Each structure stands twice: as structure tokens, then as C-alpha cells.
Coordinates of C-alpha atoms in Angstrom, one line a residue:
M1 CA 115.1 68.2 117.6
E2 CA 116.7 69.5 114.5
E3 CA 113.9 72.1 114.2
E4 CA 114.5 73.3 117.7
V5 CA 118.3 73.7 117.0
S6 CA 117.6 75.7 113.8
F7 CA 115.0 77.8 115.7
I8 CA 117.6 78.7 118.4
L9 CA 120.1 79.6 115.7
D10 CA 117.6 81.8 113.9
T11 CA 116.5 83.5 117.1
T12 CA 120.2 84.1 118.0
K13 CA 120.9 85.6 114.5
E14 CA 117.8 87.9 114.9
S15 CA 119.0 89.0 118.3
M16 CA 122.5 89.7 116.9
Q17 CA 121.1 91.6 113.9
G18 CA 119.1 93.7 116.4
S19 CA 122.4 94.6 118.1
I20 CA 123.8 95.7 114.8
S21 CA 120.7 97.8 114.0
H22 CA 120.9 99.4 117.4
L23 CA 124.6 100.2 116.9
E24 CA 123.9 101.8 113.5
K25 CA 121.1 104.0 115.0
A26 CA 123.4 105.1 117.9
L27 CA 126.3 105.9 115.5
V28 CA 124.0 108.1 113.3
K29 CA 123.5 110.4 116.3
I30 CA 127.2 110.9 116.7
R31 CA 127.9 113.8 114.5
A32 CA 130.9 113.7 112.2
G33 CA 131.3 117.4 111.3
K34 CA 128.5 117.6 108.7
A35 CA 125.2 119.0 109.6
S36 CA 122.3 116.5 109.6
P37 CA 118.6 116.7 110.6
V38 CA 119.3 113.5 112.7
M39 CA 121.3 115.7 115.1
L40 CA 118.0 117.2 116.4
S41 CA 116.2 113.8 116.6
T42 CA 116.3 113.9 120.5
V43 CA 114.9 117.5 120.8
M44 CA 111.5 117.7 122.3
V45 CA 109.3 120.8 122.1
E46 CA 106.4 121.8 124.4
Y47 CA 103.5 121.7 122.0
Y48 CA 100.0 122.4 123.5
G49 CA 101.3 121.2 126.9
S50 CA 102.9 117.9 125.8
P51 CA 106.5 117.2 124.8
T52 CA 106.6 116.5 121.1
P53 CA 109.5 115.6 118.8
L54 CA 110.8 118.6 116.9
S55 CA 110.4 116.8 113.6
Q56 CA 106.6 116.6 114.2
V57 CA 106.1 120.4 114.6
S58 CA 108.6 121.7 112.0
N59 CA 110.5 121.1 108.8
I60 CA 114.2 120.4 109.4
N61 CA 116.6 120.9 106.5
T62 CA 120.3 121.2 105.9
P63 CA 120.9 124.0 103.3
D64 CA 124.6 123.3 103.4
A65 CA 127.2 121.1 105.3
R66 CA 127.4 123.5 108.2
T67 CA 123.8 124.8 108.7
I68 CA 120.6 123.3 110.0
S69 CA 117.4 125.2 109.4
V70 CA 114.2 124.5 111.5
Q71 CA 111.1 126.0 110.0
P72 CA 108.1 125.5 112.4
W73 CA 104.6 125.0 111.0
E74 CA 103.4 127.6 113.5
K75 CA 105.5 130.8 113.9
T76 CA 104.5 131.0 117.6
L77 CA 106.7 128.0 118.3
L78 CA 109.9 129.7 117.4
P79 CA 110.9 130.7 121.0
E80 CA 109.9 127.2 122.2
I81 CA 112.0 125.5 119.6
E82 CA 115.0 127.7 120.4
T83 CA 114.7 126.9 124.1
A84 CA 114.3 123.2 123.4
I85 CA 117.4 123.1 121.3
M86 CA 119.4 125.0 124.0
N87 CA 118.0 122.6 126.7
A88 CA 118.9 119.5 124.6
N89 CA 122.5 120.3 125.4
L90 CA 123.8 119.5 121.9
G91 CA 126.3 122.3 121.9
F92 CA 124.4 124.3 119.4
N93 CA 123.5 128.0 119.5
P94 CA 120.3 128.5 117.6
M95 CA 119.4 131.9 116.0
N96 CA 115.9 133.0 115.3
N97 CA 115.3 135.2 112.2
G98 CA 111.5 135.6 112.7
E99 CA 110.8 132.9 110.1
M100 CA 112.9 130.0 111.2
V101 CA 115.6 128.8 113.6
I102 CA 119.0 128.6 112.1
I103 CA 121.8 126.6 113.6
N104 CA 125.4 126.9 112.6
V105 CA 127.2 123.7 113.2
P106 CA 130.7 124.5 114.4
P107 CA 133.5 122.6 112.9
L108 CA 134.8 119.9 115.3
T109 CA 138.0 120.4 117.2
E110 CA 140.6 117.6 117.3
E111 CA 139.8 117.1 121.0
R112 CA 136.1 116.8 120.2
R113 CA 136.7 114.4 117.4
I114 CA 138.7 112.1 119.8
Q115 CA 135.8 112.3 122.3
L116 CA 133.4 111.3 119.6
V117 CA 135.6 108.4 118.5
K118 CA 135.6 107.2 122.2
Q119 CA 131.8 107.5 122.2
A120 CA 131.6 105.5 119.0
K121 CA 133.9 102.8 120.4
S122 CA 131.8 102.6 123.6
E123 CA 128.7 102.1 121.5
A124 CA 130.5 99.4 119.5
E125 CA 131.6 97.6 122.7
D126 CA 128.0 97.7 123.9
A127 CA 126.9 96.0 120.7
K128 CA 129.7 93.4 121.1
V129 CA 128.5 92.6 124.6
S130 CA 125.0 92.3 123.4
I131 CA 126.1 89.9 120.7
R132 CA 128.1 87.8 123.2
N133 CA 125.1 87.7 125.5
A134 CA 123.0 86.3 122.6
R135 CA 125.7 83.7 122.1
Q136 CA 125.6 82.8 125.8
D137 CA 121.8 82.5 125.8
A138 CA 121.9 80.3 122.7
N139 CA 124.4 78.0 124.2
K140 CA 122.3 77.7 127.4
E141 CA 119.2 76.9 125.3
L142 CA 121.2 74.3 123.2
K143 CA 122.4 72.6 126.4
R144 CA 118.8 72.3 127.7
L145 CA 117.8 70.3 124.6
E146 CA 118.3 66.6 124.8
I147 CA 120.6 66.1 121.8
S148 CA 123.7 64.1 121.2
E149 CA 127.1 65.5 122.2
D150 CA 128.2 65.7 118.6
R151 CA 125.1 67.6 117.6
L152 CA 125.5 69.9 120.6
S153 CA 129.1 70.7 119.7
N154 CA 128.2 71.3 116.1
A155 CA 125.4 73.7 117.1
E156 CA 127.8 75.5 119.5
V157 CA 130.3 75.9 116.6
D158 CA 127.5 77.3 114.5
V159 CA 126.6 79.8 117.2
Q160 CA 130.3 80.8 117.5
E161 CA 130.5 81.3 113.8
L162 CA 127.5 83.6 113.9
T163 CA 129.0 85.5 116.8
D164 CA 132.3 86.0 114.9
T165 CA 130.5 87.2 111.8
F166 CA 128.5 89.8 113.8
I167 CA 131.6 90.9 115.8
K168 CA 133.4 91.5 112.5
K169 CA 130.4 93.6 111.3
V170 CA 130.6 95.7 114.4
D171 CA 134.3 96.3 113.8
S172 CA 133.8 97.3 110.2
I173 CA 130.9 99.6 111.1
L174 CA 133.0 101.2 113.8
S175 CA 136.0 101.6 111.5
V176 CA 133.9 103.4 108.9
K177 CA 132.5 105.7 111.6
E178 CA 135.9 106.4 113.0
T179 CA 137.2 107.4 109.6
E180 CA 134.2 109.7 109.1
I181 CA 134.7 111.4 112.4
M182 CA 138.4 111.9 112.1
K183 CA 138.2 113.3 108.5
V184 CA 138.6 117.0 108.6

């Protein structure tokens, strides 16, 4: 029985860690004023008839904090890349100089920063919901086991401690991202 309880706790911890990982990936996509190649991670380009991630057909760099350069491996892809960036609806206006596509990342307005903070809070709340769902699943699994009341209540306390720990992690990750977004 003890093995089953520790298995449920380990599985729950893995699930909660997955929620944290998902949150971190989601927050990386929320831009905080600085240019980053990750901003273009969702852009797909038509390449020989199939949609291909931009990073697989070009080299993406950030020469400075306000500029992203996209240098395709085939010059014929320049118009396709420009169109794909426009269609991705990221709020960027790409420029083509014949060699590469250059994107000037506009500085964020106060209003836009507030929207991005709301978006980050929404992602954090989704992560918290996911963590609470993992707690709920773990508690259901524990109740299915035929263990003593004392052991069940101890296991539930362990699950709650895990939940509290991961919720605090979400809050601290969100706090760091909020500061990053609001910094001018």
C-alpha cells in the first residue's frame, strides 16, 4: 500500500511540474519589450506546399533589443516569410531588403503592457487550475486505495503541501514576468 501512495504522490508531482513547464513556455511567448526569436515561434511558412515553422527555413537573430532579422536559406522564400509574419497577426511590420526580412519591434505602450500582464495572469491562473485538478485526481486515487483513515489523511496533507508549493512557484514566476513586462 505504501508504494501505491508514494506512486500517486510522484505522479501528482510530475503532473504539477508539467503545469509549471507549460506556464513557462506560455510566458516566454508573451513579449516584454525586448526582441526575441521566440516571438516568431508560431509563424509557419509555405515551403514546397507544406506549412513549415519559420525556424526550419531560416536563421532568426536579434542584432539588438528592438530588431529581429530573419535570413532565409533560400532567397526565393523572402516574400513567403513576409506574408507569413503579417498573417501570424503578431503586430509586426516586416521589411524586406533583398537579403533578409527585418522586423523592428515597436516599444510597448502602457496600455499594451497592461494587456500583456492580464494575458500572463490568465496563463498563471490556467496553471493553478491544472495544479488543483492534479490535487483533486490524487485525492480521488488515494480514496480508492484501501488504507487506514490516518494514512489517508496524512497522504492528503502531503498532496496539499505539494499543491501549495506549486501554487507558490506559479505566483513567483508570474511576479517575475509582470515585473519584466512593466519595466520600461
